[in-house]
Amino acid sequence: MLPAWGHQLATVLGSVCVGWGGGGGSALVTLTFHLFNHYGLIELFRLDMVKLRRFLVMIQEDYHSRNPYHNAVHAADVTQAMYCYLQEPKLSKSLTSCDILLGLLAAATHDLDHPGVNEPFLIKTNHYLAALYKNTSVLENHHWRSAVGLLRESGLFSHLPAEDGLNMERQLGSLILATDISRQNEYLSKFREHLDNEDLCLANACHRHFVLQMALKCADICNPCRPWELSKQWSEKVTEEFFHQGDIEKRYKLEVSPLCDSQANTIGNIQIGFMTYVVEPLFAEWARFSDTRLSRTMLGHLGLNKASWSGMLQELAGGADDGAQEGAEVPAEDGNSKALPQGSKES
Ligand SMILES: [Zn+2]
């Protein structure tokens, strides 16, 4: 049994090598294989262990270890979080083995072959993926099609009836596409409506699939809900990736994408905006759906982490004020506005 929450993957996986700098060792393979075994999926779906292992190794290798954030460690982290949500009472008593298989597969593959830049970057640089997917959920479509490619190459489901295999691929796509953050409000509104109407019926396969989509979305952005030390490291990694994109955009005289300009942003203001406008609204609804100790713990960490970033920004702003008072050529207003977090008024 894996620990529920707040434990780093290094703890979860014991002696398995999990290095931030080295692409995470074999954490994704080891964790996903362990969970397949834990849920009895290998026997239930008559999976060939050699094919499964080869498939998982191919997945891990398809993640780019040079990406500071979107690498195999993130995929392992999301898979671990997904496991925690699958164990929540409402889900564990209603999900089928097929739901669990798809949920874990989607978590492990949801950012497959991520290039380390975002969709607007691919569109403005006329990347072939943007043309292939008509500028719509470009990355998510690519992650899904990459996962399908590896599934077929490994032959993991080749013993299943063709129709079942295609159905699995389609459902996997629907889960991965739900992680497109630009469609956040669409999913959140639907979730809120179901919760207001109290009409989610987990005996209904469509409703279970929708809950799996929401669980995967939570797992994907749950870093701000982890304990501070861990959460802070993820924040640093994602900011490093954003700023790296910004540096490329500057080098090639492209418009610098929002959040990617290291001169105009800090980790703190990016995180506070993200927590306020994206993470908090999602996890507040998740806690309404699954009112458990885990949900309360996550919201507790989120509040504490936000307060920590706010405190750091205030210190920074204080420093800027002091500097402004001392140096006549630096207007105090500029010093303040640069340090002001996006969501500070609501915190
Ligand atoms: Zn992700």
Short mmCIF file of C-alpha atoms and ligand atoms in Angstrom, two decimals:
data_model
loop_
_atom_site.label_atom_id
_atom_site.label_comp_id
_atom_site.label_asym_id
_atom_site.label_seq_id
_atom_site.Cartn_x
_atom_site.Cartn_y
_atom_site.Cartn_z
CA MET A 1 0.00 0.00 0.00
CA LEU A 2 1.40 3.37 -0.97
CA PRO A 3 1.34 6.27 1.47
CA ALA A 4 -1.59 8.54 0.72
CA TRP A 5 -0.24 12.07 0.48
CA GLY A 6 2.56 14.39 1.32
CA HIS A 7 5.30 11.87 0.72
CA GLN A 8 7.81 12.53 -1.98
CA LEU A 9 8.14 9.94 -4.69
CA ALA A 10 11.53 9.14 -3.26
CA THR A 11 9.76 7.93 -0.12
CA VAL A 12 7.01 6.19 -2.02
CA LEU A 13 9.41 4.26 -4.17
CA GLY A 14 11.95 3.46 -1.50
CA SER A 15 15.25 2.61 -3.07
CA VAL A 16 14.26 3.51 -6.63
CA CYS A 17 16.41 6.24 -8.08
CA VAL A 18 14.38 9.43 -8.38
CA GLY A 19 16.59 12.33 -9.38
CA TRP A 20 15.28 15.73 -10.39
CA GLY A 21 18.28 16.28 -12.60
CA GLY A 22 18.47 12.86 -14.22
CA GLY A 23 14.94 12.57 -15.60
CA GLY A 24 13.66 10.66 -12.60
CA GLY A 25 15.47 7.37 -13.04
CA SER A 26 12.87 4.66 -13.61
CA ALA A 27 10.23 6.11 -11.27
CA LEU A 28 7.47 6.23 -13.89
CA VAL A 29 8.04 2.62 -14.97
CA THR A 30 8.34 1.30 -11.42
CA LEU A 31 5.37 3.20 -10.03
CA THR A 32 2.99 2.43 -12.91
CA PHE A 33 3.97 -1.24 -13.02
CA HIS A 34 3.49 -1.44 -9.25
CA LEU A 35 0.02 0.13 -9.48
CA PHE A 36 -1.05 -2.18 -12.33
CA ASN A 37 0.02 -5.08 -10.13
CA HIS A 38 -1.59 -3.59 -7.02
CA TYR A 39 -5.00 -3.35 -8.75
CA GLY A 40 -4.67 -6.81 -10.33
CA LEU A 41 -4.93 -5.26 -13.81
CA ILE A 42 -2.28 -7.58 -15.29
CA GLU A 43 -4.38 -10.68 -14.55
CA LEU A 44 -7.76 -9.05 -15.22
CA PHE A 45 -6.80 -7.79 -18.68
CA ARG A 46 -4.47 -10.76 -19.36
CA LEU A 47 -1.58 -8.35 -20.02
CA ASP A 48 1.77 -9.73 -21.14
CA MET A 49 4.27 -8.57 -18.48
CA VAL A 50 7.11 -8.22 -20.99
CA LYS A 51 4.95 -6.08 -23.30
CA LEU A 52 3.74 -4.01 -20.34
CA ARG A 53 7.27 -3.34 -19.14
CA ARG A 54 8.44 -2.48 -22.66
CA PHE A 55 5.45 -0.14 -23.10
CA LEU A 56 6.21 1.64 -19.81
CA VAL A 57 9.91 1.99 -20.66
CA MET A 58 8.95 3.48 -24.05
CA ILE A 59 6.63 5.95 -22.30
CA GLN A 60 9.36 7.01 -19.90
CA GLU A 61 11.86 7.45 -22.72
CA ASP A 62 9.39 9.53 -24.75
CA TYR A 63 9.40 12.19 -22.04
CA HIS A 64 12.18 14.74 -22.48
CA SER A 65 14.54 14.54 -19.53
CA ARG A 66 15.97 17.94 -20.46
CA ASN A 67 12.63 19.66 -19.77
CA PRO A 68 12.86 21.16 -16.29
CA TYR A 69 9.16 20.43 -15.58
CA HIS A 70 7.35 18.44 -18.28
CA ASN A 71 9.42 15.29 -17.91
CA ALA A 72 8.93 11.73 -16.64
CA VAL A 73 9.14 12.84 -12.99
CA HIS A 74 6.07 15.06 -13.51
CA ALA A 75 4.29 12.10 -15.15
CA ALA A 76 5.19 9.88 -12.17
CA ASP A 77 4.04 12.60 -9.77
CA VAL A 78 0.68 12.93 -11.56
CA THR A 79 0.28 9.13 -11.60
CA GLN A 80 0.93 9.00 -7.84
CA ALA A 81 -1.64 11.77 -7.23
CA MET A 82 -4.13 10.01 -9.50
CA TYR A 83 -3.73 6.86 -7.41
CA CYS A 84 -4.58 8.89 -4.28
CA TYR A 85 -7.79 10.19 -5.89
CA LEU A 86 -8.76 6.74 -7.16
CA GLN A 87 -8.52 5.59 -3.52
CA GLU A 88 -11.00 8.22 -2.32
CA PRO A 89 -14.14 6.44 -0.99
CA LYS A 90 -16.57 7.81 -3.62
CA LEU A 91 -14.33 6.64 -6.43
CA SER A 92 -12.95 3.42 -4.99
CA LYS A 93 -16.39 1.96 -4.42
CA SER A 94 -17.75 2.81 -7.87
CA LEU A 95 -14.87 2.66 -10.38
CA THR A 96 -14.50 -0.41 -12.55
CA SER A 97 -11.13 -2.04 -13.33
CA CYS A 98 -11.39 -0.54 -16.80
CA ASP A 99 -11.81 2.96 -15.30
CA ILE A 100 -8.74 2.41 -13.09
CA LEU A 101 -6.67 1.11 -16.01
CA LEU A 102 -7.60 4.14 -18.11
CA GLY A 103 -7.07 6.58 -15.25
CA LEU A 104 -3.54 5.30 -14.58
CA LEU A 105 -2.66 5.09 -18.29
CA ALA A 106 -3.88 8.64 -18.87
CA ALA A 107 -1.89 9.96 -15.90
CA ALA A 108 1.31 8.25 -17.05
CA THR A 109 0.99 9.42 -20.67
CA HIS A 110 -0.81 12.79 -20.34
CA ASP A 111 2.28 14.91 -21.28
CA LEU A 112 4.06 12.40 -23.53
CA ASP A 113 6.77 13.88 -25.79
CA HIS A 114 6.11 17.37 -24.37
CA PRO A 115 8.46 19.78 -26.20
CA GLY A 116 8.94 22.08 -23.17
CA VAL A 117 7.15 25.01 -24.84
CA ASN A 118 3.44 25.86 -24.85
CA GLU A 119 0.77 25.86 -27.54
CA PRO A 120 0.98 29.59 -28.42
CA PHE A 121 4.71 29.09 -29.06
CA LEU A 122 4.03 26.18 -31.43
CA ILE A 123 1.39 28.23 -33.27
CA LYS A 124 3.48 31.37 -33.70
CA THR A 125 6.52 29.37 -34.89
CA ASN A 126 4.37 27.45 -37.43
CA HIS A 127 5.29 24.13 -35.84
CA TYR A 128 3.95 21.14 -37.80
CA LEU A 129 1.99 19.94 -34.73
CA ALA A 130 0.00 23.20 -34.70
CA ALA A 131 -0.97 22.65 -38.35
CA LEU A 132 -1.65 18.93 -37.78
CA TYR A 133 -4.11 19.63 -34.94
CA LYS A 134 -5.49 22.87 -36.42
CA ASN A 135 -4.30 25.02 -33.49
CA THR A 136 -6.68 23.20 -31.13
CA SER A 137 -5.43 21.39 -28.00
CA VAL A 138 -2.23 20.94 -29.99
CA LEU A 139 -0.11 19.51 -27.16
CA GLU A 140 -2.85 17.35 -25.65
CA ASN A 141 -3.71 15.84 -29.04
CA HIS A 142 -0.02 15.10 -29.55
CA HIS A 143 0.33 13.47 -26.11
CA TRP A 144 -2.70 11.30 -26.83
CA ARG A 145 -1.63 10.27 -30.34
CA SER A 146 1.89 9.54 -29.04
CA ALA A 147 0.40 7.31 -26.34
CA VAL A 148 -1.73 5.49 -28.92
CA GLY A 149 1.35 5.02 -31.10
CA LEU A 150 3.25 3.38 -28.24
CA LEU A 151 0.25 1.27 -27.22
CA ARG A 152 0.04 -0.12 -30.77
CA GLU A 153 3.81 -0.52 -31.12
CA SER A 154 4.03 -2.46 -27.86
CA GLY A 155 1.03 -4.64 -28.73
CA LEU A 156 -0.13 -4.34 -25.10
CA PHE A 157 -3.81 -4.64 -26.06
CA SER A 158 -3.30 -6.67 -29.26
CA HIS A 159 -4.98 -9.73 -27.68
CA LEU A 160 -8.19 -7.75 -26.98
CA PRO A 161 -11.02 -7.49 -29.54
CA ALA A 162 -10.19 -4.64 -31.94
CA GLU A 163 -13.31 -2.74 -30.93
CA ASP A 164 -12.30 -2.80 -27.23
CA GLY A 165 -8.80 -1.56 -28.10
CA LEU A 166 -10.23 1.34 -30.13
CA ASN A 167 -12.65 2.20 -27.35
CA MET A 168 -9.76 2.31 -24.85
CA GLU A 169 -7.79 4.61 -27.16
CA ARG A 170 -10.79 6.92 -27.57
CA GLN A 171 -11.41 7.14 -23.81
CA LEU A 172 -7.70 7.70 -23.18
CA GLY A 173 -7.91 10.65 -25.59
CA SER A 174 -10.93 12.11 -23.84
CA LEU A 175 -9.07 11.98 -20.50
CA ILE A 176 -5.83 13.49 -21.82
CA LEU A 177 -7.66 16.23 -23.75
CA ALA A 178 -9.37 17.27 -20.49
CA THR A 179 -5.96 18.42 -19.18
CA ASP A 180 -5.96 21.34 -21.66
CA ILE A 181 -5.86 24.24 -19.20
CA SER A 182 -7.45 26.58 -21.77
CA ARG A 183 -10.67 24.56 -21.37
CA GLN A 184 -10.56 24.78 -17.57
CA ASN A 185 -13.74 26.87 -17.19
CA GLU A 186 -15.75 24.55 -19.41
CA TYR A 187 -14.95 21.52 -17.22
CA LEU A 188 -15.22 23.45 -13.96
CA SER A 189 -18.66 24.88 -14.85
CA LYS A 190 -19.94 21.42 -15.73
CA PHE A 191 -18.54 20.00 -12.47
CA ARG A 192 -20.11 22.86 -10.45
CA GLU A 193 -23.45 22.35 -12.16
CA HIS A 194 -23.45 18.63 -11.33
CA LEU A 195 -22.54 19.37 -7.70
CA ASP A 196 -25.23 22.08 -7.41
CA ASN A 197 -27.83 19.70 -8.84
CA GLU A 198 -26.46 16.74 -6.84
CA ASP A 199 -26.98 14.62 -9.92
CA LEU A 200 -23.63 12.84 -10.33
CA CYS A 201 -24.47 9.16 -10.45
CA LEU A 202 -21.34 7.02 -10.43
CA ALA A 203 -23.29 3.95 -11.57
CA ASN A 204 -23.46 5.84 -14.88
CA ALA A 205 -20.37 5.19 -17.06
CA CYS A 206 -20.46 8.72 -18.57
CA HIS A 207 -20.50 10.29 -15.10
CA ARG A 208 -17.63 8.05 -13.94
CA HIS A 209 -15.65 9.11 -17.00
CA PHE A 210 -16.33 12.78 -16.21
CA VAL A 211 -15.14 12.27 -12.60
CA LEU A 212 -11.98 10.61 -13.95
CA GLN A 213 -11.40 13.66 -16.16
CA MET A 214 -11.74 15.93 -13.11
CA ALA A 215 -9.47 13.67 -11.03
CA LEU A 216 -6.79 13.79 -13.75
CA LYS A 217 -7.10 17.57 -13.98
CA CYS A 218 -6.62 17.79 -10.20
CA ALA A 219 -3.66 15.39 -10.31
CA ASP A 220 -2.04 17.44 -13.09
CA ILE A 221 -2.08 20.72 -11.16
CA CYS A 222 -1.90 19.52 -7.54
CA ASN A 223 1.66 20.72 -6.91
CA PRO A 224 0.48 23.84 -5.01
CA CYS A 225 -1.47 21.46 -2.72
CA ARG A 226 1.67 19.54 -1.70
CA PRO A 227 3.71 20.40 1.41
CA TRP A 228 5.74 23.61 0.98
CA GLU A 229 9.21 22.13 0.42
CA LEU A 230 7.98 19.87 -2.37
CA SER A 231 5.55 22.40 -3.82
CA LYS A 232 8.28 25.06 -3.95
CA GLN A 233 10.58 22.78 -5.95
CA TRP A 234 7.86 22.11 -8.54
CA SER A 235 7.19 25.87 -8.76
CA GLU A 236 10.86 26.51 -9.45
CA LYS A 237 10.93 23.80 -12.14
CA VAL A 238 7.88 25.08 -14.01
CA THR A 239 9.10 28.68 -13.85
CA GLU A 240 12.49 27.58 -15.21
CA GLU A 241 10.68 26.04 -18.19
CA PHE A 242 8.54 29.18 -18.75
CA PHE A 243 11.56 31.49 -18.58
CA HIS A 244 13.52 29.22 -20.92
CA GLN A 245 10.73 29.62 -23.49
CA GLY A 246 10.81 33.39 -22.91
CA ASP A 247 14.56 33.44 -23.55
CA ILE A 248 14.07 31.61 -26.88
CA GLU A 249 11.29 34.06 -27.83
CA LYS A 250 13.57 37.01 -27.05
CA ARG A 251 16.47 35.46 -28.99
CA TYR A 252 14.31 35.04 -32.09
CA LYS A 253 12.58 38.44 -31.65
CA LEU A 254 9.18 36.84 -31.05
CA GLU A 255 6.60 38.33 -28.73
CA VAL A 256 7.35 37.00 -25.25
CA SER A 257 4.46 34.83 -23.97
CA PRO A 258 2.68 35.72 -20.73
CA LEU A 259 4.50 34.38 -17.63
CA CYS A 260 7.60 33.62 -19.72
CA ASP A 261 9.43 36.93 -19.29
CA SER A 262 11.92 36.58 -16.46
CA GLN A 263 12.22 40.40 -16.29
CA ALA A 264 8.50 40.92 -15.73
CA ASN A 265 7.59 37.93 -13.55
CA THR A 266 8.71 36.20 -10.38
CA ILE A 267 8.01 32.66 -9.22
CA GLY A 268 5.84 34.15 -6.49
CA ASN A 269 3.54 36.22 -8.67
CA ILE A 270 3.15 33.39 -11.19
CA GLN A 271 2.26 30.97 -8.39
CA ILE A 272 -0.18 33.28 -6.63
CA GLY A 273 -2.02 33.98 -9.90
CA PHE A 274 -2.09 30.26 -10.74
CA MET A 275 -3.30 29.29 -7.27
CA THR A 276 -5.97 32.00 -7.12
CA TYR A 277 -7.48 31.64 -10.57
CA VAL A 278 -6.86 28.01 -11.50
CA VAL A 279 -5.98 25.73 -8.57
CA GLU A 280 -8.22 27.05 -5.76
CA PRO A 281 -11.47 27.07 -7.80
CA LEU A 282 -10.82 23.50 -8.99
CA PHE A 283 -9.85 22.06 -5.61
CA ALA A 284 -12.73 23.86 -3.86
CA GLU A 285 -15.16 21.99 -6.13
CA TRP A 286 -13.21 18.74 -5.75
CA ALA A 287 -13.54 19.09 -1.95
CA ARG A 288 -17.30 19.56 -2.36
CA PHE A 289 -17.40 16.36 -4.39
CA SER A 290 -15.02 14.40 -2.18
CA ASP A 291 -15.22 15.86 1.33
CA THR A 292 -12.39 13.86 2.87
CA ARG A 293 -9.30 14.38 4.98
CA LEU A 294 -7.17 14.32 1.80
CA SER A 295 -9.21 17.14 0.23
CA ARG A 296 -9.01 19.22 3.41
CA THR A 297 -5.26 18.55 3.69
CA MET A 298 -4.72 19.68 0.09
CA LEU A 299 -6.71 22.90 0.62
CA GLY A 300 -4.77 23.47 3.85
CA HIS A 301 -1.41 23.16 2.06
CA LEU A 302 -2.70 25.41 -0.73
CA GLY A 303 -3.57 28.16 1.76
CA LEU A 304 -0.24 27.87 3.55
CA ASN A 305 1.77 27.83 0.31
CA LYS A 306 -0.07 30.87 -1.00
CA ALA A 307 0.63 32.69 2.27
CA SER A 308 4.33 31.75 1.98
CA TRP A 309 4.58 33.14 -1.57
CA SER A 310 2.68 36.28 -0.49
CA GLY A 311 5.06 36.75 2.42
CA MET A 312 8.07 36.40 0.14
CA LEU A 313 6.59 38.91 -2.33
CA GLN A 314 5.85 41.38 0.43
CA GLU A 315 9.45 41.12 1.58
CA LEU A 316 10.54 41.72 -1.99
CA ALA A 317 8.17 44.69 -2.30
CA GLY A 318 9.50 46.05 0.99
CA GLY A 319 13.02 45.76 -0.40
CA ALA A 320 11.94 47.52 -3.59
CA ASP A 321 10.36 50.31 -1.53
CA ASP A 322 13.54 50.75 0.45
CA GLY A 323 15.53 50.81 -2.77
CA ALA A 324 13.15 53.32 -4.29
CA GLN A 325 13.42 55.59 -1.29
CA GLU A 326 17.17 55.42 -1.40
CA GLY A 327 17.61 55.73 -5.17
CA ALA A 328 15.96 58.84 -6.66
CA GLU A 329 16.02 57.48 -10.25
CA VAL A 330 13.79 54.47 -9.44
CA PRO A 331 10.12 55.54 -9.17
CA ALA A 332 8.50 53.91 -6.12
CA GLU A 333 5.34 53.05 -8.10
CA ASP A 334 7.30 50.94 -10.58
CA GLY A 335 9.06 49.09 -7.83
CA ASN A 336 5.72 48.20 -6.26
CA SER A 337 3.86 47.24 -9.39
CA LYS A 338 6.55 44.80 -10.47
CA ALA A 339 6.39 43.02 -7.16
CA LEU A 340 2.60 42.97 -6.81
CA PRO A 341 1.21 39.48 -7.15
CA GLN A 342 -1.62 39.01 -9.67
CA GLY A 343 -4.03 37.58 -7.15
CA SER A 344 -2.98 39.50 -4.07
CA LYS A 345 -6.23 41.41 -3.74
CA GLU A 346 -8.18 38.20 -3.26
CA SER A 347 -5.89 36.55 -0.79
ZN ZN B 1 1.01 17.63 -16.89
#
